[in-house]
mmCIF file of C-alpha atoms in Angstrom:
data_model
loop_
_atom_site.group_PDB
_atom_site.id
_atom_site.type_symbol
_atom_site.label_atom_id
_atom_site.label_comp_id
_atom_site.label_asym_id
_atom_site.label_seq_id
_atom_site.Cartn_x
_atom_site.Cartn_y
_atom_site.Cartn_z
ATOM 1 C CA MET S 663 35.579 -10.845 35.572
ATOM 2 C CA SER S 664 37.599 -7.637 35.678
ATOM 3 C CA ARG S 665 35.869 -4.427 34.696
ATOM 4 C CA ALA S 666 36.498 -2.707 31.373
ATOM 5 C CA ILE S 667 39.537 -0.476 30.990
ATOM 6 C CA ARG S 668 38.301 3.102 30.699
ATOM 7 C CA VAL S 669 40.255 4.842 27.941
ATOM 8 C CA GLY S 670 39.764 8.581 27.640
ATOM 9 C CA HIS S 671 40.945 10.766 24.822
ATOM 10 C CA ILE S 672 40.764 14.496 24.175
ATOM 11 C CA GLY S 673 37.807 15.156 21.907
ATOM 12 C CA LEU S 674 39.671 15.827 18.665
ATOM 13 C CA SER S 675 39.869 13.427 15.761
ATOM 14 C CA PHE S 676 43.607 12.774 15.798
ATOM 15 C CA HIS S 677 43.432 11.902 19.511
ATOM 16 C CA ASP S 678 40.644 9.503 18.562
ATOM 17 C CA ALA S 679 42.966 7.980 15.943
ATOM 18 C CA SER S 680 45.789 7.329 18.396
ATOM 19 C CA ALA S 681 43.317 6.077 21.030
ATOM 20 C CA THR S 682 42.120 3.469 18.531
ATOM 21 C CA VAL S 683 45.663 2.068 18.331
ATOM 22 C CA VAL S 684 45.972 1.966 22.134
ATOM 23 C CA GLU S 685 42.594 0.268 22.453
ATOM 24 C CA GLY S 686 43.700 -2.348 19.910
ATOM 25 C CA VAL S 687 46.630 -3.287 22.150
ATOM 26 C CA LEU S 688 44.339 -3.673 25.154
ATOM 27 C CA GLN S 689 41.870 -5.778 23.207
ATOM 28 C CA ARG S 690 44.632 -8.097 21.971
ATOM 29 C CA HIS S 691 45.277 -8.865 25.616
ATOM 30 C CA GLY S 692 41.647 -9.871 26.113
ATOM 31 C CA LEU S 693 40.669 -6.672 27.895
ATOM 32 C CA GLN S 694 37.356 -4.929 27.435
ATOM 33 C CA VAL S 695 37.550 -1.242 26.623
ATOM 34 C CA GLU S 696 35.175 1.561 27.566
ATOM 35 C CA ARG S 697 36.004 4.748 25.671
ATOM 36 C CA SER S 698 35.090 8.371 26.259
ATOM 37 C CA ALA S 699 36.072 11.780 24.924
ATOM 38 C CA ALA S 700 36.050 15.283 26.410
ATOM 39 C CA PRO S 701 37.679 18.692 25.861
ATOM 40 C CA HIS S 702 41.274 19.109 26.994
ATOM 41 C CA GLU S 703 40.989 20.333 30.576
ATOM 42 C CA GLU S 704 37.908 18.234 31.357
ATOM 43 C CA MET S 705 39.596 15.001 30.258
ATOM 44 C CA PHE S 706 42.512 15.624 32.612
ATOM 45 C CA LYS S 707 40.031 16.284 35.419
ATOM 46 C CA ARG S 708 38.328 12.965 34.655
ATOM 47 C CA LEU S 709 41.692 11.225 34.860
ATOM 48 C CA GLY S 710 42.341 12.910 38.193
ATOM 49 C CA ARG S 711 38.932 11.865 39.547
ATOM 50 C CA GLY S 712 39.493 8.271 38.507
ATOM 51 C CA GLU S 713 36.759 8.310 35.871
ATOM 52 C CA VAL S 714 39.235 7.128 33.222
ATOM 53 C CA ASP S 715 42.186 4.772 33.656
ATOM 54 C CA ILE S 716 44.262 5.680 30.584
ATOM 55 C CA LEU S 717 44.500 9.040 28.823
ATOM 56 C CA VAL S 718 45.501 9.295 25.155
ATOM 57 C CA SER S 719 47.472 11.545 25.352
ATOM 58 C CA ALA S 720 49.172 14.430 27.161
ATOM 59 C CA TRP S 721 51.239 16.783 25.007
ATOM 60 C CA LEU S 722 54.175 17.577 27.272
ATOM 61 C CA PRO S 723 55.537 19.966 28.243
ATOM 62 C CA SER S 724 54.187 22.893 26.208
ATOM 63 C CA SER S 725 50.508 22.212 25.620
ATOM 64 C CA HIS S 726 49.119 20.156 28.519
ATOM 65 C CA GLN S 727 51.578 20.313 31.424
ATOM 66 C CA ILE S 728 49.322 22.858 33.172
ATOM 67 C CA TYR S 729 46.518 20.276 33.171
ATOM 68 C CA LEU S 730 48.742 17.394 34.285
ATOM 69 C CA ASP S 731 50.525 19.136 37.178
ATOM 70 C CA PRO S 732 47.603 18.975 39.682
ATOM 71 C CA ILE S 733 47.204 15.196 39.212
ATOM 72 C CA ALA S 734 50.765 14.130 38.351
ATOM 73 C CA ASP S 735 51.364 12.135 41.547
ATOM 74 C CA GLY S 736 48.564 9.720 40.704
ATOM 75 C CA VAL S 737 49.596 8.823 37.156
ATOM 76 C CA ARG S 738 52.469 7.177 35.334
ATOM 77 C CA LYS S 739 53.897 8.055 31.927
ATOM 78 C CA LEU S 740 53.922 4.911 29.801
ATOM 79 C CA THR S 741 55.351 5.915 26.442
ATOM 80 C CA VAL S 742 55.648 8.678 23.845
ATOM 81 C CA LEU S 743 53.273 7.893 20.983
ATOM 82 C CA TYR S 744 54.397 10.668 18.604
ATOM 83 C CA SER S 745 56.031 14.109 18.628
ATOM 84 C CA PRO S 746 53.446 16.859 18.091
ATOM 85 C CA TYR S 747 54.125 20.528 17.504
ATOM 86 C CA CYS S 748 52.027 23.582 16.720
ATOM 87 C CA ILE S 749 52.261 25.849 13.680
ATOM 88 C CA TRP S 750 50.635 28.772 12.015
ATOM 89 C CA GLY S 751 50.360 27.519 8.470
ATOM 90 C CA VAL S 752 49.409 28.863 5.050
ATOM 91 C CA PRO S 753 48.443 27.011 1.854
ATOM 92 C CA ASP S 754 51.401 26.055 -0.311
ATOM 93 C CA PHE S 755 50.230 28.391 -3.087
ATOM 94 C CA VAL S 756 51.053 31.422 -0.886
ATOM 95 C CA PRO S 757 54.580 32.282 -2.119
ATOM 96 C CA VAL S 758 57.289 31.927 0.499
ATOM 97 C CA GLU S 759 58.962 35.079 -0.819
ATOM 98 C CA ALA S 760 55.726 36.957 -0.041
ATOM 99 C CA VAL S 761 54.907 35.490 3.371
ATOM 100 C CA ALA S 762 57.666 33.574 5.125
ATOM 101 C CA SER S 763 57.173 34.692 8.723
ATOM 102 C CA VAL S 764 54.377 35.705 11.073
ATOM 103 C CA SER S 765 55.802 39.222 10.992
ATOM 104 C CA ASP S 766 55.260 39.299 7.202
ATOM 105 C CA LEU S 767 51.508 39.352 7.870
ATOM 106 C CA LEU S 768 51.974 43.042 8.641
ATOM 107 C CA GLU S 769 53.567 43.759 5.262
ATOM 108 C CA GLU S 770 52.466 43.753 1.647
ATOM 109 C CA PRO S 771 51.296 41.662 -0.128
ATOM 110 C CA ALA S 772 49.791 39.958 2.944
ATOM 111 C CA LEU S 773 48.019 43.143 3.990
ATOM 112 C CA THR S 774 46.131 43.097 0.711
ATOM 113 C CA ARG S 775 45.695 39.358 0.198
ATOM 114 C CA MET S 776 45.501 37.636 3.603
ATOM 115 C CA GLU S 777 42.170 37.083 5.343
ATOM 116 C CA ARG S 778 42.059 38.690 8.768
ATOM 117 C CA LYS S 779 40.105 36.066 10.691
ATOM 118 C CA ILE S 780 42.301 33.271 12.040
ATOM 119 C CA GLN S 781 39.880 30.472 12.849
ATOM 120 C CA GLY S 782 40.899 28.088 15.614
ATOM 121 C CA ILE S 783 39.459 25.212 17.628
ATOM 122 C CA ASN S 784 38.324 25.102 21.264
ATOM 123 C CA PRO S 785 39.770 27.544 23.802
ATOM 124 C CA GLY S 786 41.385 24.839 25.986
ATOM 125 C CA ALA S 787 43.770 23.698 23.253
ATOM 126 C CA GLY S 788 47.408 24.727 23.484
ATOM 127 C CA ILE S 789 47.297 26.110 19.941
ATOM 128 C CA SER S 790 44.404 28.370 20.966
ATOM 129 C CA ARG S 791 46.252 29.763 23.980
ATOM 130 C CA PHE S 792 49.377 30.280 21.900
ATOM 131 C CA SER S 793 47.470 31.953 19.059
ATOM 132 C CA GLN S 794 45.737 34.453 21.325
ATOM 133 C CA GLU S 795 49.135 35.536 22.634
ATOM 134 C CA MET S 796 50.566 35.779 19.137
ATOM 135 C CA ILE S 797 47.890 38.252 18.038
ATOM 136 C CA SER S 798 48.947 40.485 20.922
ATOM 137 C CA ARG S 799 52.720 40.029 20.887
ATOM 138 C CA TYR S 800 53.130 40.470 17.126
ATOM 139 C CA GLY S 801 50.769 43.456 17.067
ATOM 140 C CA LEU S 802 48.566 41.764 14.498
ATOM 141 C CA GLY S 803 45.401 43.333 15.878
ATOM 142 C CA ARG S 804 46.366 46.734 14.567
ATOM 143 C CA ALA S 805 46.085 45.344 11.037
ATOM 144 C CA GLY S 806 42.723 43.768 11.757
ATOM 145 C CA TYR S 807 43.817 40.181 12.387
ATOM 146 C CA HIS S 808 41.823 38.389 15.062
ATOM 147 C CA PHE S 809 41.780 34.856 16.417
ATOM 148 C CA GLU S 810 38.473 33.082 17.008
ATOM 149 C CA THR S 811 37.869 29.811 18.815
ATOM 150 C CA GLY S 812 35.339 27.300 17.520
ATOM 151 C CA THR S 813 34.789 23.669 16.654
ATOM 152 C CA GLU S 814 37.060 21.404 14.650
ATOM 153 C CA ALA S 815 34.676 21.812 11.724
ATOM 154 C CA ASP S 816 34.851 25.615 11.982
ATOM 155 C CA CYS S 817 38.631 25.535 11.732
ATOM 156 C CA PHE S 818 39.167 22.779 9.198
ATOM 157 C CA ASP S 819 36.273 23.631 6.885
ATOM 158 C CA THR S 820 37.418 27.253 6.778
ATOM 159 C CA PHE S 821 40.835 26.117 5.586
ATOM 160 C CA GLU S 822 39.582 23.558 3.066
ATOM 161 C CA THR S 823 37.167 26.051 1.502
ATOM 162 C CA ALA S 824 39.878 28.715 1.288
ATOM 163 C CA TYR S 825 42.310 26.209 -0.245
ATOM 164 C CA LYS S 826 39.851 25.191 -2.956
ATOM 165 C CA GLU S 827 39.123 28.849 -3.728
ATOM 166 C CA LYS S 828 42.843 29.751 -3.669
ATOM 167 C CA ARG S 829 42.307 32.363 -0.940
ATOM 168 C CA TRP S 830 45.163 33.360 1.340
ATOM 169 C CA VAL S 831 44.420 32.239 4.896
ATOM 170 C CA VAL S 832 46.328 31.431 8.077
ATOM 171 C CA ILE S 833 45.403 28.228 9.903
ATOM 172 C CA PRO S 834 46.481 27.597 13.513
ATOM 173 C CA LEU S 835 47.322 23.918 13.287
ATOM 174 C CA TRP S 836 49.635 21.174 14.539
ATOM 175 C CA HIS S 837 51.365 18.007 13.487
ATOM 176 C CA PRO S 838 50.008 15.328 13.321
ATOM 177 C CA GLN S 839 46.629 16.180 11.782
ATOM 178 C CA TYR S 840 44.647 14.851 8.823
ATOM 179 C CA LEU S 841 44.859 18.051 6.744
ATOM 180 C CA HIS S 842 48.587 17.385 6.286
ATOM 181 C CA ASN S 843 47.620 14.097 4.659
ATOM 182 C CA ARG S 844 45.509 15.970 2.075
ATOM 183 C CA TYR S 845 47.212 19.318 1.474
ATOM 184 C CA LYS S 846 50.626 20.926 1.481
ATOM 185 C CA ILE S 847 50.570 23.401 4.367
ATOM 186 C CA ARG S 848 53.645 25.553 4.899
ATOM 187 C CA ALA S 849 54.537 26.583 8.435
ATOM 188 C CA LEU S 850 55.359 30.265 8.945
ATOM 189 C CA ASP S 851 58.551 31.162 10.767
ATOM 190 C CA GLU S 852 57.674 32.273 14.294
ATOM 191 C CA PRO S 853 60.720 34.080 15.724
ATOM 192 C CA LEU S 854 59.246 34.858 19.162
ATOM 193 C CA GLY S 855 58.815 31.164 19.946
ATOM 194 C CA LEU S 856 55.232 31.543 21.174
ATOM 195 C CA LEU S 857 53.974 28.297 19.636
ATOM 196 C CA GLY S 858 55.788 26.161 22.172
ATOM 197 C CA SER S 859 58.352 23.460 21.677
ATOM 198 C CA ARG S 860 58.051 20.082 20.002
ATOM 199 C CA ASP S 861 56.034 18.139 22.543
ATOM 200 C CA GLU S 862 55.900 14.458 23.457
ATOM 201 C CA ALA S 863 52.443 12.891 23.120
ATOM 202 C CA THR S 864 52.606 10.877 26.317
ATOM 203 C CA LEU S 865 50.326 7.968 27.182
ATOM 204 C CA LEU S 866 49.206 8.230 30.818
ATOM 205 C CA VAL S 867 47.823 5.544 33.133
ATOM 206 C CA ARG S 868 46.476 5.961 36.631
ATOM 207 C CA LYS S 869 48.723 4.127 39.083
ATOM 208 C CA ASP S 870 45.712 2.585 40.812
ATOM 209 C CA ALA S 871 44.562 1.096 37.502
ATOM 210 C CA GLU S 872 47.812 -0.642 36.542
ATOM 211 C CA LEU S 873 46.823 -3.925 38.215
ATOM 212 C CA ILE S 874 43.580 -4.010 36.208
ATOM 213 C CA VAL S 875 45.395 -3.328 32.935
ATOM 214 C CA GLY S 876 47.914 -6.033 33.768
ATOM 215 C CA PRO S 877 51.691 -6.339 33.295
ATOM 216 C CA GLU S 878 51.583 -7.833 29.791
ATOM 217 C CA ALA S 879 49.396 -5.089 28.309
ATOM 218 C CA LEU S 880 51.352 -2.398 30.155
ATOM 219 C CA ALA S 881 54.614 -3.800 28.765
ATOM 220 C CA GLU S 882 53.314 -3.696 25.172
ATOM 221 C CA LEU S 883 51.908 -0.197 25.641
ATOM 222 C CA SER S 884 55.246 0.938 27.042
ATOM 223 C CA ASP S 885 56.896 -0.051 23.748
ATOM 224 C CA LEU S 886 54.224 1.518 21.547
ATOM 225 C CA HIS S 887 55.208 4.297 19.147
ATOM 226 C CA ILE S 888 52.940 5.451 16.312
ATOM 227 C CA GLY S 889 54.684 8.492 14.812
ATOM 228 C CA ASN S 890 53.342 11.723 13.346
ATOM 229 C CA ASP S 891 52.813 10.538 9.762
ATOM 230 C CA LYS S 892 50.885 7.451 10.839
ATOM 231 C CA VAL S 893 48.625 9.450 13.154
ATOM 232 C CA SER S 894 47.868 11.926 10.348
ATOM 233 C CA ALA S 895 47.016 9.051 7.997
ATOM 234 C CA LEU S 896 44.858 7.268 10.599
ATOM 235 C CA ASP S 897 43.065 10.536 11.343
ATOM 236 C CA ASP S 898 42.319 10.937 7.631
ATOM 237 C CA GLU S 899 41.115 7.324 7.340
ATOM 238 C CA LEU S 900 38.754 7.679 10.304
ATOM 239 C CA ARG S 901 37.312 10.895 8.898
ATOM 240 C CA ALA S 902 36.781 9.334 5.476
ATOM 241 C CA ALA S 903 35.074 6.315 7.057
ATOM 242 C CA SER S 904 32.867 8.607 9.121
ATOM 243 C CA VAL S 905 31.728 10.466 6.000
ATOM 244 C CA LEU S 906 30.921 7.188 4.239
ATOM 245 C CA THR S 907 28.817 5.878 7.138
ATOM 246 C CA SER S 908 26.989 9.129 7.901
#
């Protein structure tokens, strides 16, 4: 009997959501699945070392190309699952006429109302790299703004608490993500283009694992597209289920 297909996903909940869809395809073809999760750079290293067969997924080219480049010869791009992009967002109750752009964070009324800590996720994420540069390039530090890395819970709980308390806060976020399924989050204009382009969430398979996956499963995976809205909804569903079972 063939061994299980080792599916790896970056250790964030929306990657888990899209991995669940990919794993469903494999299981419909009678394949066993062994799943694992790891931070961004580590998961690409595992793919390169042959510790996982399929990676869900690489955001290319802006966010993850630097992690893919060293191992690119050994993998194949199967399909684009959705089209992610990064934002700096604010709650919808922050008036657009008051804060429309990142540069408006240096003007009133943002200087009086906006919280200075911009809470992010882990340092390997593209949004974290981009956000660190934005603090510098927009000169936000001189007004006391600072970006901090942390866990998913640090970032998302900070936003949800601020939203409920109607506090002005900036969240470094992306589409797709479950918060968009719960709240209206308005993206700030970012004229310097530091948040990267709209990426392609690309499903990767090691070339030496294609025979184990098999042509039928590979063909179905190659036609798979989930879309941003569906990933956000699946992410929200998985989180709700996790709360209920905890």
